[in-house]
Amino acid sequence: MTPSKTVALALIAAMASPAAASADEIRIIGTGAVKHTIEALAARFTADTGHTITASFATAGVVTQRVDGGEMHDVVMSSDASLRTLAGKSRVSGTPATLGTVRIAVAVRAGAPAPAVDTPEALRAALLSAPV
């Protein structure tokens, strides 16, 4: 497991349909990693284009389940693994574009010794031995 998770963008096949292209609402589903950015840009996008953004956010696993279950969205923003799974099932189309990475950090209580977390095995051992 790497300390970062790539966030990528894929367009839903429905985006290519004439109805979606002329729609006044753009439906986005994404992970929590993109929530702040989408929410911050939505008002400006609406002001510039007249189109509104309706967005929902969840974990990558839930995003995958919802889209795989048939929910229709114009844009899907999720992890590479999520988008590969959805593309393999023909739920999304297009080429994913990497938007950024999410860094994960580990902290310990002040004065506690810093555990080794440089490998998946060391991280697992540190988590299992942590006091509750």
PDB file of C-alpha atoms in Angstrom:
ATOM      1  CA  MET A   1       0.000   0.000   0.000  1.00  0.00           C
ATOM      2  CA  THR A   2       1.383   3.421  -0.901  1.00  0.00           C
ATOM      3  CA  PRO A   3       0.909   6.466   1.310  1.00  0.00           C
ATOM      4  CA  SER A   4      -0.908   8.263  -1.445  1.00  0.00           C
ATOM      5  CA  LYS A   5      -4.001   7.467  -3.413  1.00  0.00           C
ATOM      6  CA  THR A   6      -4.385   8.823  -6.918  1.00  0.00           C
ATOM      7  CA  VAL A   7      -7.589  10.679  -7.580  1.00  0.00           C
ATOM      8  CA  ALA A   8      -8.722  10.488 -11.186  1.00  0.00           C
ATOM      9  CA  LEU A   9     -11.512  11.729 -13.420  1.00  0.00           C
ATOM     10  CA  ALA A  10     -13.629   9.778 -15.895  1.00  0.00           C
ATOM     11  CA  LEU A  11     -16.640  10.835 -17.910  1.00  0.00           C
ATOM     12  CA  ILE A  12     -19.743   8.658 -17.812  1.00  0.00           C
ATOM     13  CA  ALA A  13     -20.886   7.378 -21.210  1.00  0.00           C
ATOM     14  CA  ALA A  14     -24.092   9.373 -20.771  1.00  0.00           C
ATOM     15  CA  MET A  15     -22.051  12.538 -21.165  1.00  0.00           C
ATOM     16  CA  ALA A  16     -21.832  11.806 -24.888  1.00  0.00           C
ATOM     17  CA  SER A  17     -25.612  11.724 -25.313  1.00  0.00           C
ATOM     18  CA  PRO A  18     -27.319  14.832 -26.735  1.00  0.00           C
ATOM     19  CA  ALA A  19     -29.656  15.020 -23.732  1.00  0.00           C
ATOM     20  CA  ALA A  20     -26.752  15.157 -21.283  1.00  0.00           C
ATOM     21  CA  ALA A  21     -24.796  17.628 -23.413  1.00  0.00           C
ATOM     22  CA  SER A  22     -27.644  20.162 -23.328  1.00  0.00           C
ATOM     23  CA  ALA A  23     -28.667  19.543 -19.720  1.00  0.00           C
ATOM     24  CA  ASP A  24     -28.731  22.424 -17.268  1.00  0.00           C
ATOM     25  CA  GLU A  25     -27.570  20.156 -14.458  1.00  0.00           C
ATOM     26  CA  ILE A  26     -24.231  18.346 -14.310  1.00  0.00           C
ATOM     27  CA  ARG A  27     -24.273  15.408 -11.915  1.00  0.00           C
ATOM     28  CA  ILE A  28     -20.984  14.606 -10.200  1.00  0.00           C
ATOM     29  CA  ILE A  29     -20.144  11.780  -7.829  1.00  0.00           C
ATOM     30  CA  GLY A  30     -16.759  11.755  -6.166  1.00  0.00           C
ATOM     31  CA  THR A  31     -14.716  10.828  -3.173  1.00  0.00           C
ATOM     32  CA  GLY A  32     -14.281  13.038  -0.140  1.00  0.00           C
ATOM     33  CA  ALA A  33     -10.863  14.040  -1.465  1.00  0.00           C
ATOM     34  CA  VAL A  34     -12.489  16.246  -4.135  1.00  0.00           C
ATOM     35  CA  LYS A  35     -15.424  17.534  -2.079  1.00  0.00           C
ATOM     36  CA  HIS A  36     -13.932  20.845  -0.999  1.00  0.00           C
ATOM     37  CA  THR A  37     -12.663  21.664  -4.497  1.00  0.00           C
ATOM     38  CA  ILE A  38     -15.930  20.806  -6.246  1.00  0.00           C
ATOM     39  CA  GLU A  39     -17.984  22.746  -3.714  1.00  0.00           C
ATOM     40  CA  ALA A  40     -15.651  25.740  -3.999  1.00  0.00           C
ATOM     41  CA  LEU A  41     -15.778  25.764  -7.814  1.00  0.00           C
ATOM     42  CA  ALA A  42     -19.486  24.974  -8.270  1.00  0.00           C
ATOM     43  CA  ALA A  43     -20.793  28.499  -7.659  1.00  0.00           C
ATOM     44  CA  ARG A  44     -18.287  30.061 -10.053  1.00  0.00           C
ATOM     45  CA  PHE A  45     -19.006  27.402 -12.694  1.00  0.00           C
ATOM     46  CA  THR A  46     -22.731  28.067 -12.407  1.00  0.00           C
ATOM     47  CA  ALA A  47     -22.175  31.829 -12.668  1.00  0.00           C
ATOM     48  CA  ASP A  48     -19.926  31.420 -15.731  1.00  0.00           C
ATOM     49  CA  THR A  49     -22.025  28.843 -17.604  1.00  0.00           C
ATOM     50  CA  GLY A  50     -25.571  28.916 -16.259  1.00  0.00           C
ATOM     51  CA  HIS A  51     -25.298  25.166 -15.604  1.00  0.00           C
ATOM     52  CA  THR A  52     -25.706  23.866 -12.071  1.00  0.00           C
ATOM     53  CA  ILE A  53     -23.690  21.161 -10.408  1.00  0.00           C
ATOM     54  CA  THR A  54     -25.326  18.545  -8.247  1.00  0.00           C
ATOM     55  CA  ALA A  55     -22.643  16.623  -6.392  1.00  0.00           C
ATOM     56  CA  SER A  56     -22.537  13.780  -3.923  1.00  0.00           C
ATOM     57  CA  PHE A  57     -19.515  12.399  -2.129  1.00  0.00           C
ATOM     58  CA  ALA A  58     -18.585   9.089  -0.544  1.00  0.00           C
ATOM     59  CA  THR A  59     -15.669   6.718  -0.129  1.00  0.00           C
ATOM     60  CA  ALA A  60     -14.161   5.217  -3.298  1.00  0.00           C
ATOM     61  CA  GLY A  61     -15.817   1.900  -2.466  1.00  0.00           C
ATOM     62  CA  VAL A  62     -19.255   3.467  -2.152  1.00  0.00           C
ATOM     63  CA  VAL A  63     -18.732   5.515  -5.332  1.00  0.00           C
ATOM     64  CA  THR A  64     -17.880   2.276  -7.148  1.00  0.00           C
ATOM     65  CA  GLN A  65     -20.942   0.493  -5.732  1.00  0.00           C
ATOM     66  CA  ARG A  66     -23.332   3.313  -6.600  1.00  0.00           C
ATOM     67  CA  VAL A  67     -22.135   3.735 -10.183  1.00  0.00           C
ATOM     68  CA  ASP A  68     -21.897  -0.037 -10.686  1.00  0.00           C
ATOM     69  CA  GLY A  69     -25.439  -0.290  -9.306  1.00  0.00           C
ATOM     70  CA  GLY A  70     -26.734   1.923 -12.086  1.00  0.00           C
ATOM     71  CA  GLU A  71     -26.714   5.456 -10.677  1.00  0.00           C
ATOM     72  CA  MET A  72     -26.153   7.842 -13.543  1.00  0.00           C
ATOM     73  CA  HIS A  73     -23.666  10.682 -13.208  1.00  0.00           C
ATOM     74  CA  ASP A  74     -22.061  12.903 -15.801  1.00  0.00           C
ATOM     75  CA  VAL A  75     -18.692  12.910 -14.045  1.00  0.00           C
ATOM     76  CA  VAL A  76     -17.147  10.320 -11.722  1.00  0.00           C
ATOM     77  CA  MET A  77     -14.166  11.358  -9.591  1.00  0.00           C
ATOM     78  CA  SER A  78     -12.632   8.470  -7.695  1.00  0.00           C
ATOM     79  CA  SER A  79      -9.479   6.431  -7.170  1.00  0.00           C
ATOM     80  CA  ASP A  80      -7.650   4.733 -10.026  1.00  0.00           C
ATOM     81  CA  ALA A  81      -8.757   1.332  -8.719  1.00  0.00           C
ATOM     82  CA  SER A  82     -12.399   2.439  -8.590  1.00  0.00           C
ATOM     83  CA  LEU A  83     -12.311   3.806 -12.136  1.00  0.00           C
ATOM     84  CA  ARG A  84     -10.510   0.722 -13.470  1.00  0.00           C
ATOM     85  CA  THR A  85     -13.222  -1.463 -11.923  1.00  0.00           C
ATOM     86  CA  LEU A  86     -15.990   0.671 -13.422  1.00  0.00           C
ATOM     87  CA  ALA A  87     -14.290   0.857 -16.828  1.00  0.00           C
ATOM     88  CA  GLY A  88     -13.869  -2.930 -16.817  1.00  0.00           C
ATOM     89  CA  LYS A  89     -17.635  -3.229 -16.400  1.00  0.00           C
ATOM     90  CA  SER A  90     -18.295  -0.536 -19.050  1.00  0.00           C
ATOM     91  CA  ARG A  91     -19.834   1.774 -16.421  1.00  0.00           C
ATOM     92  CA  VAL A  92     -17.515   4.682 -17.352  1.00  0.00           C
ATOM     93  CA  SER A  93     -15.791   5.588 -20.582  1.00  0.00           C
ATOM     94  CA  GLY A  94     -12.932   7.810 -21.613  1.00  0.00           C
ATOM     95  CA  THR A  95      -9.401   7.986 -20.337  1.00  0.00           C
ATOM     96  CA  PRO A  96      -9.012   8.852 -16.649  1.00  0.00           C
ATOM     97  CA  ALA A  97      -6.962  11.984 -15.970  1.00  0.00           C
ATOM     98  CA  THR A  98      -4.972  12.194 -12.766  1.00  0.00           C
ATOM     99  CA  LEU A  99      -5.984  15.265 -10.801  1.00  0.00           C
ATOM    100  CA  GLY A 100      -3.804  14.891  -7.723  1.00  0.00           C
ATOM    101  CA  THR A 101      -2.805  12.706  -4.831  1.00  0.00           C
ATOM    102  CA  VAL A 102      -3.999  12.364  -1.275  1.00  0.00           C
ATOM    103  CA  ARG A 103      -1.314  11.978   1.368  1.00  0.00           C
ATOM    104  CA  ILE A 104      -2.010   9.946   4.481  1.00  0.00           C
ATOM    105  CA  ALA A 105      -0.165  10.743   7.705  1.00  0.00           C
ATOM    106  CA  VAL A 106       0.287   8.927  11.002  1.00  0.00           C
ATOM    107  CA  ALA A 107       0.671  10.740  14.319  1.00  0.00           C
ATOM    108  CA  VAL A 108       1.271   9.495  17.855  1.00  0.00           C
ATOM    109  CA  ARG A 109       0.524  10.969  21.235  1.00  0.00           C
ATOM    110  CA  ALA A 110       3.048  13.577  22.440  1.00  0.00           C
ATOM    111  CA  GLY A 111       5.947  11.828  24.168  1.00  0.00           C
ATOM    112  CA  ALA A 112       5.156   8.387  22.713  1.00  0.00           C
ATOM    113  CA  PRO A 113       7.837   6.692  20.636  1.00  0.00           C
ATOM    114  CA  ALA A 114       7.306   6.918  16.879  1.00  0.00           C
ATOM    115  CA  PRO A 115       6.578   3.452  15.498  1.00  0.00           C
ATOM    116  CA  ALA A 116       8.031   2.170  12.250  1.00  0.00           C
ATOM    117  CA  VAL A 117       5.440   2.567   9.492  1.00  0.00           C
ATOM    118  CA  ASP A 118       7.676   2.420   6.424  1.00  0.00           C
ATOM    119  CA  THR A 119       6.336  -0.884   5.097  1.00  0.00           C
ATOM    120  CA  PRO A 120       2.835  -2.376   5.028  1.00  0.00           C
ATOM    121  CA  GLU A 121       3.951  -5.033   7.513  1.00  0.00           C
ATOM    122  CA  ALA A 122       5.429  -2.461   9.915  1.00  0.00           C
ATOM    123  CA  LEU A 123       2.301  -0.296   9.712  1.00  0.00           C
ATOM    124  CA  ARG A 124       0.092  -3.304  10.393  1.00  0.00           C
ATOM    125  CA  ALA A 125       2.214  -4.292  13.393  1.00  0.00           C
ATOM    126  CA  ALA A 126       2.153  -0.730  14.761  1.00  0.00           C
ATOM    127  CA  LEU A 127      -1.634  -0.523  14.443  1.00  0.00           C
ATOM    128  CA  LEU A 128      -2.185  -3.911  16.061  1.00  0.00           C
ATOM    129  CA  SER A 129       0.095  -3.099  18.981  1.00  0.00           C
ATOM    130  CA  ALA A 130      -1.263   0.398  19.627  1.00  0.00           C
ATOM    131  CA  PRO A 131      -2.908   0.901  23.021  1.00  0.00           C
ATOM    132  CA  VAL A 132      -6.651   1.355  22.869  1.00  0.00           C
TER     133      VAL A 132
END
